[in-house]
C-alpha positions as YAML, in Angstrom:
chain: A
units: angstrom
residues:
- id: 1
  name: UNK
  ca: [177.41, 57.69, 49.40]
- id: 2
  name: UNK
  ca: [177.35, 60.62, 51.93]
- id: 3
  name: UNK
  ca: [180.01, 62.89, 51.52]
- id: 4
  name: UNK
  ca: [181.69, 62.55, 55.36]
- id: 5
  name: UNK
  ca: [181.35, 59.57, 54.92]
- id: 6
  name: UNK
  ca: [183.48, 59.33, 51.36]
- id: 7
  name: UNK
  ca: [185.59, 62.24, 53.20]
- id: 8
  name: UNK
  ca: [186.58, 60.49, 57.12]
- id: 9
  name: UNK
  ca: [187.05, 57.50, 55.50]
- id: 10
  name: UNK
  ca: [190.03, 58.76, 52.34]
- id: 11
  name: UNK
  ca: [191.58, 61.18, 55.06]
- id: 12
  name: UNK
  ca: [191.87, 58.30, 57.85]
- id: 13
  name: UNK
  ca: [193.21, 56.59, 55.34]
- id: 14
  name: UNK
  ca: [195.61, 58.90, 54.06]
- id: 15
  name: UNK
  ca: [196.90, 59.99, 57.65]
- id: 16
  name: UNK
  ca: [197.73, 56.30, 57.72]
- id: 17
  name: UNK
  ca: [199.53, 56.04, 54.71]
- id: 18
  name: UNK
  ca: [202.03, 59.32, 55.31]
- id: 19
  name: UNK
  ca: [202.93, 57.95, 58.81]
- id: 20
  name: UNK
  ca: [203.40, 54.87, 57.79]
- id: 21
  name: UNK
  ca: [205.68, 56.59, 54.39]
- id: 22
  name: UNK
  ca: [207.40, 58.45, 57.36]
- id: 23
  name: UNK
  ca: [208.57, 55.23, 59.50]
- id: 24
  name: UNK
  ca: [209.76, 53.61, 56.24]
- id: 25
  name: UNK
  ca: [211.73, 57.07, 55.50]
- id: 26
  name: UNK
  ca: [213.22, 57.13, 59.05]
- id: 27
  name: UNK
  ca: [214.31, 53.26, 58.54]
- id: 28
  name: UNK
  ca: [215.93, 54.35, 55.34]
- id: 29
  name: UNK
  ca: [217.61, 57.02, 56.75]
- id: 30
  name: UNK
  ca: [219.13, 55.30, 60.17]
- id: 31
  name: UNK
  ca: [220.05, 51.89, 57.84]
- id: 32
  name: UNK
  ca: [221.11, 54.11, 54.94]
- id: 33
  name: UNK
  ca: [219.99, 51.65, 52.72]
- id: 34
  name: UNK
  ca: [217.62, 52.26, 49.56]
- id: 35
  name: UNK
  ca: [216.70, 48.89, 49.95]
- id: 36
  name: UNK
  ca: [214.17, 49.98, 53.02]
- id: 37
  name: UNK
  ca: [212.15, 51.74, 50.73]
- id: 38
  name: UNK
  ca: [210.38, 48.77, 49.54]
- id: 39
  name: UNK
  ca: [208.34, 48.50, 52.87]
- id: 40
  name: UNK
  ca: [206.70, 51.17, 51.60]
- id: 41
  name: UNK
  ca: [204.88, 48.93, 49.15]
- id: 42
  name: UNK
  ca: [202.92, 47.53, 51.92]
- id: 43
  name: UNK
  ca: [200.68, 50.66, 51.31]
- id: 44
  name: UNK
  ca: [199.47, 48.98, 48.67]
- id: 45
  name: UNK
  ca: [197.25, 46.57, 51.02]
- id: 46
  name: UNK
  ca: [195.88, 49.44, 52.65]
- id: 47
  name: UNK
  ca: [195.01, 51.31, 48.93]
- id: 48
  name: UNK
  ca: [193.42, 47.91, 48.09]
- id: 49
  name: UNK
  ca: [191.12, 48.29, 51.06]
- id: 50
  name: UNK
  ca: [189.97, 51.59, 50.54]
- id: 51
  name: UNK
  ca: [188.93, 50.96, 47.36]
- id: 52
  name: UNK
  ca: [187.09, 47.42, 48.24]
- id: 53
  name: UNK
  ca: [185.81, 49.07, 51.01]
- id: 54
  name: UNK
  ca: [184.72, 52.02, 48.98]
- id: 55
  name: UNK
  ca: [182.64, 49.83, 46.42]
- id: 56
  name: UNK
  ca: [181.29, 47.23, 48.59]
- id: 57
  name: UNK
  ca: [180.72, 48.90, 52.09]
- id: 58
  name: UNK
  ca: [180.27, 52.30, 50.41]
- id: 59
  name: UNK
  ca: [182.71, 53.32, 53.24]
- id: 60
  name: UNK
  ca: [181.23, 52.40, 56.12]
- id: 61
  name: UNK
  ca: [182.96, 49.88, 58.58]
- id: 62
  name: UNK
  ca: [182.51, 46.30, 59.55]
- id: 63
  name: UNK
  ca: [181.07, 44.57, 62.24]
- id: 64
  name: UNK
  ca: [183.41, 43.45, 65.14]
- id: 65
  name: UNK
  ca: [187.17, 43.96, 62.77]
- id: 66
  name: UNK
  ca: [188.52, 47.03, 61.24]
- id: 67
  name: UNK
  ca: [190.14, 46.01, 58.28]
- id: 68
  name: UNK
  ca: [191.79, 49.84, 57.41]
- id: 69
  name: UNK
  ca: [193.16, 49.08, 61.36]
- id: 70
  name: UNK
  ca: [194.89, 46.55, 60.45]
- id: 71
  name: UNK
  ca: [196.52, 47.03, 57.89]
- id: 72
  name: UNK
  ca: [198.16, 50.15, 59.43]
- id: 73
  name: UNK
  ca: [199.53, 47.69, 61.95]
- id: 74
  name: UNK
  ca: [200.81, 46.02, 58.97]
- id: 75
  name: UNK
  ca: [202.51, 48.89, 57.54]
- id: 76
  name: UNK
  ca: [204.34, 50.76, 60.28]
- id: 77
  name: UNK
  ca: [205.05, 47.97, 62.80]
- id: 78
  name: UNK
  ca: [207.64, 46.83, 60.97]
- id: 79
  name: UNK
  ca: [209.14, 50.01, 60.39]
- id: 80
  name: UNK
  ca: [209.38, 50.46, 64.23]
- id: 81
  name: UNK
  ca: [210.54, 47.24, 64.84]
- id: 82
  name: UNK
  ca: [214.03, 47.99, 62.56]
- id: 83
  name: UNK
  ca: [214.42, 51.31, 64.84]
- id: 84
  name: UNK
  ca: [214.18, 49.53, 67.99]
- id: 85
  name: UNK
  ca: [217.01, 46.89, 67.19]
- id: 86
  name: UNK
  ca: [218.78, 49.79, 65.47]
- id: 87
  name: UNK
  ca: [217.91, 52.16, 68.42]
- id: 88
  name: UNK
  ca: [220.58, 54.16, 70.41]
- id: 89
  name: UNK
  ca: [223.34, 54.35, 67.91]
- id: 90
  name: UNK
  ca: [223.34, 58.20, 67.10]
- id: 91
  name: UNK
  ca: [224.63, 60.48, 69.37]
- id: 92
  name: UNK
  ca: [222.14, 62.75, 71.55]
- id: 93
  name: UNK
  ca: [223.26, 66.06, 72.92]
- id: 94
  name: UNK
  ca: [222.36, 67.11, 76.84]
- id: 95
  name: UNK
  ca: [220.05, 69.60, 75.16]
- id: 96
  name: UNK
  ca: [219.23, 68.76, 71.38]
- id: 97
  name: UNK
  ca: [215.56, 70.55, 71.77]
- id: 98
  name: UNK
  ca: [217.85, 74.22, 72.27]
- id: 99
  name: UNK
  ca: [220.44, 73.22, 69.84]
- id: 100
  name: UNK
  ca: [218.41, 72.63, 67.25]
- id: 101
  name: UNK
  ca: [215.61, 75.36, 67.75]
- id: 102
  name: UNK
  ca: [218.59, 77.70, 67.38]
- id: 103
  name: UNK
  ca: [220.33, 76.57, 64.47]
- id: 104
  name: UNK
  ca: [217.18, 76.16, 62.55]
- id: 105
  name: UNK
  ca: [216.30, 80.03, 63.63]
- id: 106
  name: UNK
  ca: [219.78, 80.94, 61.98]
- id: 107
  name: UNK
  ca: [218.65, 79.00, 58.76]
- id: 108
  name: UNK
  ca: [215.73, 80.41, 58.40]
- id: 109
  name: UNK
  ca: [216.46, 83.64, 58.71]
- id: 110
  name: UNK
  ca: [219.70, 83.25, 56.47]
- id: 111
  name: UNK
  ca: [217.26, 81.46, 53.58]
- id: 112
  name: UNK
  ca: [214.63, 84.42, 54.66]
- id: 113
  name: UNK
  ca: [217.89, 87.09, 53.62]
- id: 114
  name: UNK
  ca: [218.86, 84.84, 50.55]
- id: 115
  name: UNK
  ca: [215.39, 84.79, 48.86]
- id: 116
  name: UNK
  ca: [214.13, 87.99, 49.43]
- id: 117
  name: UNK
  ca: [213.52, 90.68, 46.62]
- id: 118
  name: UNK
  ca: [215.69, 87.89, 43.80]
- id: 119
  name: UNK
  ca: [213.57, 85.08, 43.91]
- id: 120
  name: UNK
  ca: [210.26, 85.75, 44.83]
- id: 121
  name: UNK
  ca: [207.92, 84.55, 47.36]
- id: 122
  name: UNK
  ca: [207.72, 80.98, 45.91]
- id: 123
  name: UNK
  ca: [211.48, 80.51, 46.08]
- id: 124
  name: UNK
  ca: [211.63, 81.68, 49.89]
- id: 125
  name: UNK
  ca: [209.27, 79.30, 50.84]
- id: 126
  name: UNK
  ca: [210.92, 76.40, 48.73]
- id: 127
  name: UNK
  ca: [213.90, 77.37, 50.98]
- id: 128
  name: UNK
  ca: [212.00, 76.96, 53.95]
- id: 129
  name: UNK
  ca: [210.88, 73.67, 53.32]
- id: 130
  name: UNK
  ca: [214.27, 72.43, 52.79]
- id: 131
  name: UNK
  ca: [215.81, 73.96, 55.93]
- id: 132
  name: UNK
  ca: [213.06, 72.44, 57.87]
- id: 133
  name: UNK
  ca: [213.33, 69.20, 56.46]
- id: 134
  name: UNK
  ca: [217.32, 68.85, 56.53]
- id: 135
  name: UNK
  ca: [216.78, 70.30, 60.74]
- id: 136
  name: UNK
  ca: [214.31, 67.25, 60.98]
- id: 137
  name: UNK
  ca: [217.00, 65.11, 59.74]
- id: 138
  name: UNK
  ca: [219.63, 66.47, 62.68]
- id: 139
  name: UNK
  ca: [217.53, 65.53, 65.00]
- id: 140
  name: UNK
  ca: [218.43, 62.16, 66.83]
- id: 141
  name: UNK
  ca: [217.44, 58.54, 66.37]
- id: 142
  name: UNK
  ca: [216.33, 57.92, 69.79]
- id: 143
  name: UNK
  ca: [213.68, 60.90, 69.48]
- id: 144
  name: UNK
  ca: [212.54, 59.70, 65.85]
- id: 145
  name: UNK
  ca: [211.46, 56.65, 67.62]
- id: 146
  name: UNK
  ca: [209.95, 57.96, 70.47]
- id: 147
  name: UNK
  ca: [208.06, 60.41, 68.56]
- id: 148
  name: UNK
  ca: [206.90, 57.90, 65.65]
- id: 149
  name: UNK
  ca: [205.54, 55.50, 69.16]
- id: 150
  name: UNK
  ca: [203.40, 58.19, 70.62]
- id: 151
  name: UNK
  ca: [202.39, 59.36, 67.17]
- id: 152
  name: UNK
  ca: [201.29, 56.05, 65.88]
- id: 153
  name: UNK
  ca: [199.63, 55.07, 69.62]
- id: 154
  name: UNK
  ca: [197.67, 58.75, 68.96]
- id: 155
  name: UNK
  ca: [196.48, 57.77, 65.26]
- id: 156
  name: UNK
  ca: [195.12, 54.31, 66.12]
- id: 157
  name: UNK
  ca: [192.87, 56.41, 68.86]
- id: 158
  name: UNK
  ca: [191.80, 59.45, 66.19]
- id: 159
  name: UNK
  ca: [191.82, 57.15, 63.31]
- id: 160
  name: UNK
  ca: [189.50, 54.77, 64.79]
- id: 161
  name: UNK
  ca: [187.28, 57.64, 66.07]
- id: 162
  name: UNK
  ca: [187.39, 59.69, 62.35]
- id: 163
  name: UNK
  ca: [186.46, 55.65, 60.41]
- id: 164
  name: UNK
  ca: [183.26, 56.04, 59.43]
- id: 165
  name: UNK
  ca: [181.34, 52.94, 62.00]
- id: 166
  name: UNK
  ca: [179.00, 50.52, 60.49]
- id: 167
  name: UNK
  ca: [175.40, 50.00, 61.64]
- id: 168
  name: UNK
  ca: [176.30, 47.07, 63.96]
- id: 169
  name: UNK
  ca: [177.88, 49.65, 66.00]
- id: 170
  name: UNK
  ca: [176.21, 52.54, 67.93]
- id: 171
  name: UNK
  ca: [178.07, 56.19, 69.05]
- id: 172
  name: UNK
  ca: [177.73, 55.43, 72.20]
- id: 173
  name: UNK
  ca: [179.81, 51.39, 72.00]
- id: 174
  name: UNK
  ca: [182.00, 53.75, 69.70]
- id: 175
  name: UNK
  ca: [183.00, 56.57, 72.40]
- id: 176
  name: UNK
  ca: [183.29, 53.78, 75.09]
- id: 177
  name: UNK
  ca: [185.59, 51.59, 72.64]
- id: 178
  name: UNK
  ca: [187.76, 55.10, 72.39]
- id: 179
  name: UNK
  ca: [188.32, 55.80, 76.22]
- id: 180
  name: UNK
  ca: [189.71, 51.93, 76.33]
- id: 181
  name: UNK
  ca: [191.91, 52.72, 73.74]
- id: 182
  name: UNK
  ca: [192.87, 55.51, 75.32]
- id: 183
  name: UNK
  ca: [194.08, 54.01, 78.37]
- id: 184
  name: UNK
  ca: [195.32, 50.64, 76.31]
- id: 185
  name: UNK
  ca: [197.53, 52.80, 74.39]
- id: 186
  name: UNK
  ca: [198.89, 54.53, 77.26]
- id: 187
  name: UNK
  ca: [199.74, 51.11, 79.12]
- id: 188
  name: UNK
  ca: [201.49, 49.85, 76.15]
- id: 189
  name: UNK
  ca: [203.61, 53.22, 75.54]
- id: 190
  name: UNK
  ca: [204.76, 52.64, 78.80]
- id: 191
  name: UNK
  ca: [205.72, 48.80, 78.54]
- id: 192
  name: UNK
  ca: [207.64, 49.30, 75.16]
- id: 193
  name: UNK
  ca: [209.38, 52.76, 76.25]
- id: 194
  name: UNK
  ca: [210.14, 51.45, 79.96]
- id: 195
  name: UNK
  ca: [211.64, 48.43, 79.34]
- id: 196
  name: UNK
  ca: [213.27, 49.32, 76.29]
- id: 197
  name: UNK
  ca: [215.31, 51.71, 77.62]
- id: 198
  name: UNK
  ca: [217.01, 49.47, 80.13]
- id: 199
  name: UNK
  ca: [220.74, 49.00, 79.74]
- id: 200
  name: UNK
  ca: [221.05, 45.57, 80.06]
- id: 201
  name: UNK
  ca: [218.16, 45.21, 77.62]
- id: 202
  name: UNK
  ca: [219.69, 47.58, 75.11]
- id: 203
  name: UNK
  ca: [222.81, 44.96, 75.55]
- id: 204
  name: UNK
  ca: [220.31, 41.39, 74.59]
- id: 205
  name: UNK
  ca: [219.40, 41.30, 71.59]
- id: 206
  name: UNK
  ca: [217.25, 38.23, 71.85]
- id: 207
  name: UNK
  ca: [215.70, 40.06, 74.85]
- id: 208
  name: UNK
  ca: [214.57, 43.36, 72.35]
- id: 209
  name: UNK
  ca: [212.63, 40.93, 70.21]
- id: 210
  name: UNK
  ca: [211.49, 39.20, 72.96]
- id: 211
  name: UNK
  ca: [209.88, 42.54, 74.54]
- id: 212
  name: UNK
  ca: [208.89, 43.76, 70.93]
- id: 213
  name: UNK
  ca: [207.10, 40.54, 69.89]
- id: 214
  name: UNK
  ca: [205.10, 41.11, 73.30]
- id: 215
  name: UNK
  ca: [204.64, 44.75, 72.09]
- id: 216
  name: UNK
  ca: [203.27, 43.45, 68.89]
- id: 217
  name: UNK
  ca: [200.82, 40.96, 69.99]
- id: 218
  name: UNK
  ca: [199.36, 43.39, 72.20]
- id: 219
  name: UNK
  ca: [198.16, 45.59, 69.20]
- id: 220
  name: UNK
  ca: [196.21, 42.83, 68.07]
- id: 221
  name: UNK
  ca: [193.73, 44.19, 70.23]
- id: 222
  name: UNK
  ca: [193.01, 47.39, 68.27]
- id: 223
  name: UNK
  ca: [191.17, 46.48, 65.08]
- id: 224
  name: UNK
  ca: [188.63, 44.36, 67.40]
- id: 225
  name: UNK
  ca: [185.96, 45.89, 68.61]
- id: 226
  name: UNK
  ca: [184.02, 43.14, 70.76]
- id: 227
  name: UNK
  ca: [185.11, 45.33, 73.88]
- id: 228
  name: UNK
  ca: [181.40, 46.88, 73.27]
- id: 229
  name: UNK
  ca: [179.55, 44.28, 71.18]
- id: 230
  name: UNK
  ca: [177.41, 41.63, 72.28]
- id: 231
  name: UNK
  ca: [177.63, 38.36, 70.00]
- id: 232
  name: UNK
  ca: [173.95, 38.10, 69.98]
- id: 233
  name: UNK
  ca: [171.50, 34.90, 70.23]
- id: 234
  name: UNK
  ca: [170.50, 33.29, 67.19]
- id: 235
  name: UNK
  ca: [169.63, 29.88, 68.18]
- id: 236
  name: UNK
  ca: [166.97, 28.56, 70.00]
- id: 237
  name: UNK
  ca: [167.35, 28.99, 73.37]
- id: 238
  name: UNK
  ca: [166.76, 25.44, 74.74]
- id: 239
  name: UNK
  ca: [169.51, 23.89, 72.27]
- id: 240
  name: UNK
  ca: [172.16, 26.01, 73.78]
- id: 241
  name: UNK
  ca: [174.59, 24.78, 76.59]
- id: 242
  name: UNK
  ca: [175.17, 26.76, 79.02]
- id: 243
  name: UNK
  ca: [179.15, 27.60, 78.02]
- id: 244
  name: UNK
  ca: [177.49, 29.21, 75.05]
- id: 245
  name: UNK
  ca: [174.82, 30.99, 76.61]
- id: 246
  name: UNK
  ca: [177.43, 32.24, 79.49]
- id: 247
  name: UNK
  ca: [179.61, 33.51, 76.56]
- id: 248
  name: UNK
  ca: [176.47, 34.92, 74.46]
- id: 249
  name: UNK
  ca: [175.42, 37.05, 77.80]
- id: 250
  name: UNK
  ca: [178.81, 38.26, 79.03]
- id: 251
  name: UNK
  ca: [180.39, 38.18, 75.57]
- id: 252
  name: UNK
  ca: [181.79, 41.81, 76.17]
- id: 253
  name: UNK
  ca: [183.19, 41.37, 79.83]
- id: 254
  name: UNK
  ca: [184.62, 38.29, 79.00]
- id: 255
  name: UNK
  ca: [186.50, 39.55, 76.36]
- id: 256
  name: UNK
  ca: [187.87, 42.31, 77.78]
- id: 257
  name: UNK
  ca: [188.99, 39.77, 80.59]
- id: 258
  name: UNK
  ca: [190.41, 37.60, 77.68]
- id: 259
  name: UNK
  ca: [192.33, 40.77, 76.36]
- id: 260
  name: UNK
  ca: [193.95, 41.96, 79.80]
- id: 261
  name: UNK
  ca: [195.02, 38.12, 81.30]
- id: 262
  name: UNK
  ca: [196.50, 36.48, 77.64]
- id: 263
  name: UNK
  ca: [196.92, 40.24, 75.25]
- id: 264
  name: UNK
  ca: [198.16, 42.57, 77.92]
- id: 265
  name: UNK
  ca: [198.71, 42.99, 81.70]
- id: 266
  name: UNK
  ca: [199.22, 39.22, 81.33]
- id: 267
  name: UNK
  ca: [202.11, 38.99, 78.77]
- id: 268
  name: UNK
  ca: [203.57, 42.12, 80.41]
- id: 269
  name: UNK
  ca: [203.82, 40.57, 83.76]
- id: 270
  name: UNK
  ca: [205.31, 37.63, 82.55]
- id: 271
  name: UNK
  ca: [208.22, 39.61, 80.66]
- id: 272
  name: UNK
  ca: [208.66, 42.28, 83.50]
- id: 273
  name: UNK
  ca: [208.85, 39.11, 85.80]
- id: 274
  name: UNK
  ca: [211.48, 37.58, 83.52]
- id: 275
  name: UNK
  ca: [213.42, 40.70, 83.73]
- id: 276
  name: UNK
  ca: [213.75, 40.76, 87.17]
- id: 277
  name: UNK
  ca: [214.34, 37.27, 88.05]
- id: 278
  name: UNK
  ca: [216.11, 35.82, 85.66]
- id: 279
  name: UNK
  ca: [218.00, 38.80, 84.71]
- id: 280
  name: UNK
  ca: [218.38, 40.31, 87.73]
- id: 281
  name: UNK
  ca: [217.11, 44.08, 86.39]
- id: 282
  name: UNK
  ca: [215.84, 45.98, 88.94]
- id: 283
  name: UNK
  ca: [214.75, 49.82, 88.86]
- id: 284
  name: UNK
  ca: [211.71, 51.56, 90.85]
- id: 285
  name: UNK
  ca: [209.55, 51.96, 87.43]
- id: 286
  name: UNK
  ca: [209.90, 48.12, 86.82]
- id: 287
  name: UNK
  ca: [209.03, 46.91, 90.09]
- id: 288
  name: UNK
  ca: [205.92, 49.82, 90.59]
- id: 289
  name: UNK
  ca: [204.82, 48.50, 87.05]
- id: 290
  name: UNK
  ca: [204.78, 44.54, 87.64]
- id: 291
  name: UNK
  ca: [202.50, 45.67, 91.12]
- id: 292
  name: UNK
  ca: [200.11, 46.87, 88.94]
- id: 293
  name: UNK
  ca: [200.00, 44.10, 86.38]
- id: 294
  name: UNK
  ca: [199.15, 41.69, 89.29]
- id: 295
  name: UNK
  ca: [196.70, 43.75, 90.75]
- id: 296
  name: UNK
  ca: [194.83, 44.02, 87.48]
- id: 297
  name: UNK
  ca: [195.23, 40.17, 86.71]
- id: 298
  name: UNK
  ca: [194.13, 39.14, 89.99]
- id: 299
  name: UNK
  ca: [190.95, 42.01, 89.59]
- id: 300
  name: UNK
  ca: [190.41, 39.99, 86.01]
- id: 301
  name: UNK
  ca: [189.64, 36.48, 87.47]
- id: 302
  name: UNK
  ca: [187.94, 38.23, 90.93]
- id: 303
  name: UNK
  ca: [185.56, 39.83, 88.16]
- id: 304
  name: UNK
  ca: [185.68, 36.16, 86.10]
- id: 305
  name: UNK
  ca: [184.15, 34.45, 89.40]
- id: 306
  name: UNK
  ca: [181.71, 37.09, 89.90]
- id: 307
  name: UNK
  ca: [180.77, 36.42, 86.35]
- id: 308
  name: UNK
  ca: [180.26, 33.09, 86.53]
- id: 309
  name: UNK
  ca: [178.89, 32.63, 90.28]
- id: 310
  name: UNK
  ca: [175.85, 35.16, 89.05]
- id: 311
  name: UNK
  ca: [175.40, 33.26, 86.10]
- id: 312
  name: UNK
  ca: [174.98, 30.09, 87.79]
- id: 313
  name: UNK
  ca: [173.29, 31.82, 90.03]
- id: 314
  name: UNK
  ca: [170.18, 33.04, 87.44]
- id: 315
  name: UNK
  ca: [170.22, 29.17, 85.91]
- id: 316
  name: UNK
  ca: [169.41, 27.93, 89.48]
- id: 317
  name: UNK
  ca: [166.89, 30.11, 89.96]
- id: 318
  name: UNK
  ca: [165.51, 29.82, 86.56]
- id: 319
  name: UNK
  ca: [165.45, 25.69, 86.78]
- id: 320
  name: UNK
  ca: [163.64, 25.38, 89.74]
- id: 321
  name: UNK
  ca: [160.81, 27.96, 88.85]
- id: 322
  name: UNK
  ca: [160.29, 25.73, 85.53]
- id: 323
  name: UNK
  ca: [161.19, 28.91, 83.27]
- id: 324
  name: UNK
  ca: [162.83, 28.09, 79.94]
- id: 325
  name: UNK
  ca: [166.60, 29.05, 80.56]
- id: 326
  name: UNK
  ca: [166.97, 31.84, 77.79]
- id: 327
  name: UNK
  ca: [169.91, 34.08, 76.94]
- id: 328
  name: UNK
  ca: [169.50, 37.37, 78.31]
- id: 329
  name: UNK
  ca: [172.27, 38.93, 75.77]
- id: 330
  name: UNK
  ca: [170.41, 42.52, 76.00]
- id: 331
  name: UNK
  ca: [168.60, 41.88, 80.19]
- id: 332
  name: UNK
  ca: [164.80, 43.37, 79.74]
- id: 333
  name: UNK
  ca: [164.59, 43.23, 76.17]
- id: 334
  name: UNK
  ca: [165.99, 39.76, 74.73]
- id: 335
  name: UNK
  ca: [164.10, 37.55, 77.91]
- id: 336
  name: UNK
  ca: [160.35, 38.87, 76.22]
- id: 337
  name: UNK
  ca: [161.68, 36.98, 73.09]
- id: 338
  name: UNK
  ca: [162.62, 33.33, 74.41]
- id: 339
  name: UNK
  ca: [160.01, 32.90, 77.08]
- id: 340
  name: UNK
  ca: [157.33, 30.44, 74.94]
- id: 341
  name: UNK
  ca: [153.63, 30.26, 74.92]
- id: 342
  name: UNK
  ca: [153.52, 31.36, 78.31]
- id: 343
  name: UNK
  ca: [154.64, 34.68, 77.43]
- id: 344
  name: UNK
  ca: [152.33, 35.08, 74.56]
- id: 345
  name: UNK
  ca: [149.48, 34.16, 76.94]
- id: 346
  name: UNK
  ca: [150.15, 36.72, 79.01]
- id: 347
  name: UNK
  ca: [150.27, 39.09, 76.69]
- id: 348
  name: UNK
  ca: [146.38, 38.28, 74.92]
- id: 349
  name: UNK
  ca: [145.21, 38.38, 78.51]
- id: 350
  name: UNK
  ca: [146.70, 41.78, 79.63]
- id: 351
  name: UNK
  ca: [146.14, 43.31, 75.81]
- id: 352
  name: UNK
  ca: [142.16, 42.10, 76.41]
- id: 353
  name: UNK
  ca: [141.08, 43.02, 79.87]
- id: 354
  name: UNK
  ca: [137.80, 44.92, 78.89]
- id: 355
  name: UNK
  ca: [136.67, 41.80, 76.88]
- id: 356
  name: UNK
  ca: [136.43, 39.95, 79.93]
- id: 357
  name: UNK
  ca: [135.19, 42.40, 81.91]
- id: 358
  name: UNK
  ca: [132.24, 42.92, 79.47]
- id: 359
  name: UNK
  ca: [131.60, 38.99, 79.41]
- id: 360
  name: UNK
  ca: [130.97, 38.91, 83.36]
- id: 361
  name: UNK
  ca: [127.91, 39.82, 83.90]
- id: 362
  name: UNK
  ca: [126.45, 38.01, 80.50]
- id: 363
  name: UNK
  ca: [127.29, 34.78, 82.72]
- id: 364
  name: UNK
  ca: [124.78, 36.12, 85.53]
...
């Protein structure tokens, strides 16, 4: 086993566990109940699938799921979902940022005063910790929540990056499945945080789980990573219908189409549409926001017909010049591989042209 390897793959790992250790602190903290602490045992799933991973995969990744990805959904979502229904009972100061920057100066210097020439250098920065750790306490619930959002948004982007990939999966389908997450995670910071922090919402409960079961069956989308991969032909061409061979050659587009009309821009439409119809919310965020969730699902299906129309459009053409209807899964490379006899004919005459030549004039 290569050492980055062995190393990206324990550190990914790790990074996953200590966020997810600091949600399930936070939770503890806001319920103030010791009882919280047992989410913490879903670490053990992830642990499980390092080592599995580990011995079997020698740390590599799998084709089209990432297992380590998921179970980091597992372990912090729920974690985030106790601070959103708890959310917005602590007490946030105009200017908390200045408050506390100054009060933990004050500490720090009065632990700095305390510790210096008694205790020793070990003892001052003991002191430090603890000051810095009881000034991350002070700070308030709302910005704990906020913070542990972008932060775990952030780590599904570098974590999946820093995974060691399998061999199914090129650099190039990586660092093209990383700019989607990139703007994914963005859209769905935006849907949790903007809608969330609605009055009236704060006020419904059965509208916060509502808007955070949405929330949650967007990430879905993360440990998948058929944004980039084609699902490949196995079968003989003429067997296939042509459902599966429209699916086999446009198994990427369609489902990133899948993901943005029933994952995403979909199911956010239809709750931001909810909100302002039924419930009469209106603000200029939630209104500029539902815009762009139709444009994009009405983009979706205009790119679904041109999909389809060109499709049909190839098996047409291909039907009435008697070629065998193949699936063209990779365009210029997959077609040399379904074509028949006819192809391989072609081939001995081109590979063979002197041999003819040379026979020619033998004839005369």
């Amino acid at each position: 086993m290569e050492l980055m390897v062995l190393l990206n793959a324990l550190v990914t790992r790790l990074l996953f566990v200590l966020h997810s250790l600091i949600g399930v602190w936070r939770v503890t903290a806001v319920k103030k109940e010791p009882k919280y602490w047992l989410l913490a045992l879903l670490n053990l799933l992830l642990c499980l699938e390092t080592g599995l991973t580990l011995k079997f995969k020698q740390g590599r990744g799998y084709k089209w799921f990432s297992p380590a990805i998921f179970l980091y959904l597992i372990c912090i979502v729920p974690s985030l979902w106790l601070l959103e229904i708890h959310h917005g009972t602590q007490y946030c100061g105009n200017e908390p940022g200045a408050v506390q920057v100054n009060v933990s100066n004050q500490d720090f210097n009065q632990s700095r005063d305390s510790s210096h020439g008694s205790e020793g250098t070990d003892h001052h920065i003991i002191q430090t910790a603890k000051v810095f750790v009881n000034q991350l306490s002070t700070i308030c619930e709302t910005v704990w929540t906020l913070a542990l959002h972008q932060t775990f948004l952030l780590l599904l982007v570098v974590g999946r990056w820093l995974l060691p990939i399998g061999v199914e999966i090129t650099r190039d389908q990586l660092s093209q499945l990383l700019l989607m997450f990139v703007g994914t995670a963005a859209d769905i910071l935006e849907f949790a945080s903007e809608t969330l922090d609605i009055e009236d919402v704060r006020k419904n409960y059965a509208l916060i789980n509502a808007i955070l079961a949405v929330w949650t069956w967007s990430m879905l989308q993360f440990p998948l990573d058929l944004a980039v991969q084609h699902i490949g032909c196995k079968s003989s061409a003429p067997a296939r219908r042509i459902p599966s061979l429209l699916l086999c050659r446009y198994s990427a587009e369609l489902w990133n189409i899948g993901v943005s009309l029933f994952i995403q821009d979909g199911p956010f439409f239809i709750v931001r549409s909810i909100l302002m119809g039924h419930f009469r919310i209106f603000n200029q965020m939630l209104v500029f926001f539902t815009a762009k969730n139709i444009l994009v699902v009405t983009l979706q299906l205009y790119r679904l017909a041109v999909i389809t129309l060109d499709f049909r459009a190839t098996v047409l053409q291909k039907s009435r010049k008697g070629e065998v209807c193949c699936c063209p899964c990779e365009p210029y490379e997959a077609r040399a591989h379904a074509t028949g006899h006819q192809e391989n004919e072609m081939k001995e005459f081109v590979a063979f042209p002197p041999k003819e030549e040379s026979q020619a004039p033998s004839e005369d």
